[in-house]
CSV table of C-alpha atoms in Angstrom, one decimal:
chain,number,residue,atom,x,y,z
A,1,UNK,CA,67.3,64.2,-83.6
A,2,UNK,CA,66.6,61.6,-81.0
A,3,UNK,CA,66.6,57.9,-82.1
A,4,UNK,CA,63.3,56.1,-82.0
A,5,UNK,CA,62.8,54.0,-78.8
A,6,UNK,CA,61.9,50.2,-79.2
A,7,UNK,CA,60.5,48.0,-76.6
A,8,UNK,CA,62.0,44.6,-76.1
A,9,UNK,CA,62.3,41.9,-73.4
A,10,UNK,CA,65.6,40.5,-72.0
A,11,UNK,CA,64.9,37.5,-69.8
A,12,UNK,CA,62.3,38.9,-67.3
A,13,UNK,CA,63.1,42.5,-68.0
A,14,UNK,CA,60.9,44.7,-70.3
A,15,UNK,CA,62.8,47.8,-71.4
A,16,UNK,CA,62.8,50.6,-73.9
A,17,UNK,CA,66.1,51.6,-75.6
A,18,UNK,CA,67.1,53.5,-78.7
A,19,UNK,CA,66.6,51.5,-82.0
A,20,UNK,CA,69.8,50.0,-83.2
A,21,UNK,CA,71.5,49.7,-79.8
A,22,UNK,CA,73.3,46.3,-79.5
A,23,UNK,CA,71.7,43.6,-77.4
A,24,UNK,CA,74.8,43.4,-75.1
A,25,UNK,CA,74.5,47.2,-74.3
A,26,UNK,CA,70.6,46.9,-73.8
A,27,UNK,CA,71.3,44.0,-71.4
A,28,UNK,CA,73.7,46.1,-69.3
A,29,UNK,CA,71.1,48.8,-68.8
A,30,UNK,CA,69.1,46.2,-66.7
A,31,UNK,CA,72.0,44.6,-65.1
A,32,UNK,CA,71.8,41.4,-67.2
A,33,UNK,CA,75.4,40.1,-67.5
A,34,UNK,CA,76.3,38.7,-70.9
A,35,UNK,CA,80.0,37.4,-71.0
A,36,UNK,CA,82.1,39.0,-73.7
A,37,UNK,CA,85.8,38.8,-74.5
A,38,UNK,CA,86.2,40.6,-77.9
A,39,UNK,CA,83.6,43.4,-77.3
A,40,UNK,CA,84.5,47.0,-76.3
A,41,UNK,CA,81.8,49.8,-76.5
A,42,UNK,CA,84.2,52.2,-78.1
A,43,UNK,CA,85.2,49.8,-80.9
A,44,UNK,CA,83.2,48.3,-83.8
A,45,UNK,CA,81.7,44.9,-82.8
A,46,UNK,CA,83.2,41.9,-84.5
A,47,UNK,CA,81.6,38.8,-82.7
A,48,UNK,CA,84.8,36.8,-82.9
A,49,UNK,CA,84.9,35.2,-79.4
A,50,UNK,CA,81.2,34.2,-79.6
A,51,UNK,CA,81.0,34.1,-75.7
A,52,UNK,CA,77.9,36.4,-75.8
A,53,UNK,CA,75.6,33.9,-77.5
A,54,UNK,CA,71.9,34.5,-76.8
A,55,UNK,CA,68.7,33.2,-78.1
A,56,UNK,CA,66.8,35.9,-80.0
A,57,UNK,CA,63.1,35.8,-80.9
A,58,UNK,CA,61.3,38.3,-83.1
A,59,UNK,CA,57.5,38.9,-83.6
A,60,UNK,CA,56.1,36.9,-86.5
A,61,UNK,CA,54.7,39.2,-89.3
A,62,UNK,CA,51.9,38.1,-91.7
A,63,UNK,CA,53.4,38.3,-95.1
A,64,UNK,CA,50.2,39.2,-96.8
A,65,UNK,CA,49.1,42.0,-94.4
A,66,UNK,CA,52.4,43.1,-92.8
A,67,UNK,CA,50.8,42.9,-89.4
A,68,UNK,CA,52.2,41.2,-86.4
A,69,UNK,CA,50.6,37.8,-85.8
A,70,UNK,CA,48.9,37.5,-82.3
A,71,UNK,CA,48.6,34.7,-79.9
A,72,UNK,CA,45.1,33.7,-78.5
A,73,UNK,CA,45.8,36.0,-75.5
A,74,UNK,CA,46.5,39.0,-77.8
A,75,UNK,CA,50.2,39.1,-77.3
A,76,UNK,CA,52.6,38.9,-80.3
A,77,UNK,CA,53.6,35.5,-81.5
A,78,UNK,CA,57.4,35.3,-81.1
A,79,UNK,CA,59.6,33.0,-83.3
A,80,UNK,CA,63.0,32.0,-82.2
A,81,UNK,CA,65.6,31.1,-84.7
A,82,UNK,CA,67.3,27.7,-84.8
A,83,UNK,CA,70.8,29.2,-84.1
A,84,UNK,CA,72.2,31.3,-81.3
A,85,UNK,CA,73.0,35.0,-82.1
A,86,UNK,CA,76.0,37.1,-80.8
A,87,UNK,CA,74.7,39.8,-78.4
A,88,UNK,CA,77.6,42.1,-79.4
A,89,UNK,CA,76.6,42.3,-83.1
A,90,UNK,CA,72.8,42.0,-82.9
A,91,UNK,CA,70.9,45.3,-82.8
A,92,UNK,CA,67.7,45.5,-80.8
A,93,UNK,CA,64.4,45.7,-82.7
A,94,UNK,CA,60.8,46.4,-81.7
A,95,UNK,CA,59.2,43.3,-79.9
A,96,UNK,CA,62.4,41.4,-79.7
A,97,UNK,CA,62.7,38.8,-76.9
A,98,UNK,CA,66.2,37.8,-75.8
A,99,UNK,CA,67.0,34.8,-73.6
A,100,UNK,CA,70.4,34.8,-72.0
A,101,UNK,CA,70.2,31.9,-69.6
A,102,UNK,CA,68.5,28.9,-71.3
A,103,UNK,CA,70.0,25.4,-71.5
A,104,UNK,CA,70.8,26.0,-75.2
A,105,UNK,CA,72.7,29.2,-74.4
A,106,UNK,CA,74.6,27.6,-71.5
A,107,UNK,CA,75.6,24.7,-73.7
A,108,UNK,CA,76.7,27.0,-76.5
A,109,UNK,CA,78.8,29.1,-74.3
A,110,UNK,CA,80.4,26.1,-72.6
A,111,UNK,CA,81.4,24.7,-76.0
A,112,UNK,CA,82.9,28.0,-77.1
A,113,UNK,CA,84.7,28.3,-73.7
A,114,UNK,CA,86.2,24.8,-74.1
A,115,UNK,CA,87.2,25.7,-77.7
A,116,UNK,CA,88.9,28.9,-76.6
A,117,UNK,CA,90.8,27.0,-73.7
A,118,UNK,CA,92.2,24.4,-76.1
A,119,UNK,CA,94.2,27.1,-77.9
A,120,UNK,CA,94.8,29.5,-75.0
A,121,UNK,CA,98.2,29.4,-73.2
A,122,UNK,CA,97.6,28.8,-69.6
A,123,UNK,CA,100.6,30.6,-68.1
A,124,UNK,CA,98.4,32.5,-65.7
A,125,UNK,CA,101.0,33.2,-63.1
A,126,UNK,CA,103.2,35.2,-65.5
A,127,UNK,CA,100.3,36.7,-67.7
A,128,UNK,CA,99.8,40.5,-67.4
A,129,UNK,CA,96.1,39.8,-66.8
A,130,UNK,CA,96.7,37.5,-63.9
A,131,UNK,CA,93.9,38.1,-61.4
A,132,UNK,CA,91.9,40.4,-63.7
A,133,UNK,CA,91.1,37.8,-66.5
A,134,UNK,CA,87.6,37.3,-67.7
A,135,UNK,CA,88.5,33.9,-69.1
A,136,UNK,CA,89.7,32.8,-65.5
A,137,UNK,CA,86.5,34.2,-64.1
A,138,UNK,CA,84.4,32.0,-66.4
A,139,UNK,CA,86.3,28.8,-65.9
């Protein structure tokens, strides 16, 4: 049985993907690059590196009626959480809005990258990943 499709927006892209797909995988379908170190599509997501931070907004639902609250123009009202979410552990949902390139996201990723670099050995010339390192590419 085919999974139900949900419609969401990632940056300027509106797309339909199977319900439950992870945000990082949905972003790849529209060529939106979200940096990841600990994620691999064939393994269970863990969200350890936190480089895939994104802002996630969801439609506001009226508690009394269960209906989606609408803006004056008829579009769904979207509420963004106060914290950033990891794209590798967040499943898509109907009406979700994902922002991957805001100032808040950039600052969050910069802070995470600085933290990773403080404990990462920088022996790049002798490292097996020398020249093919996503950490080097982001710095």
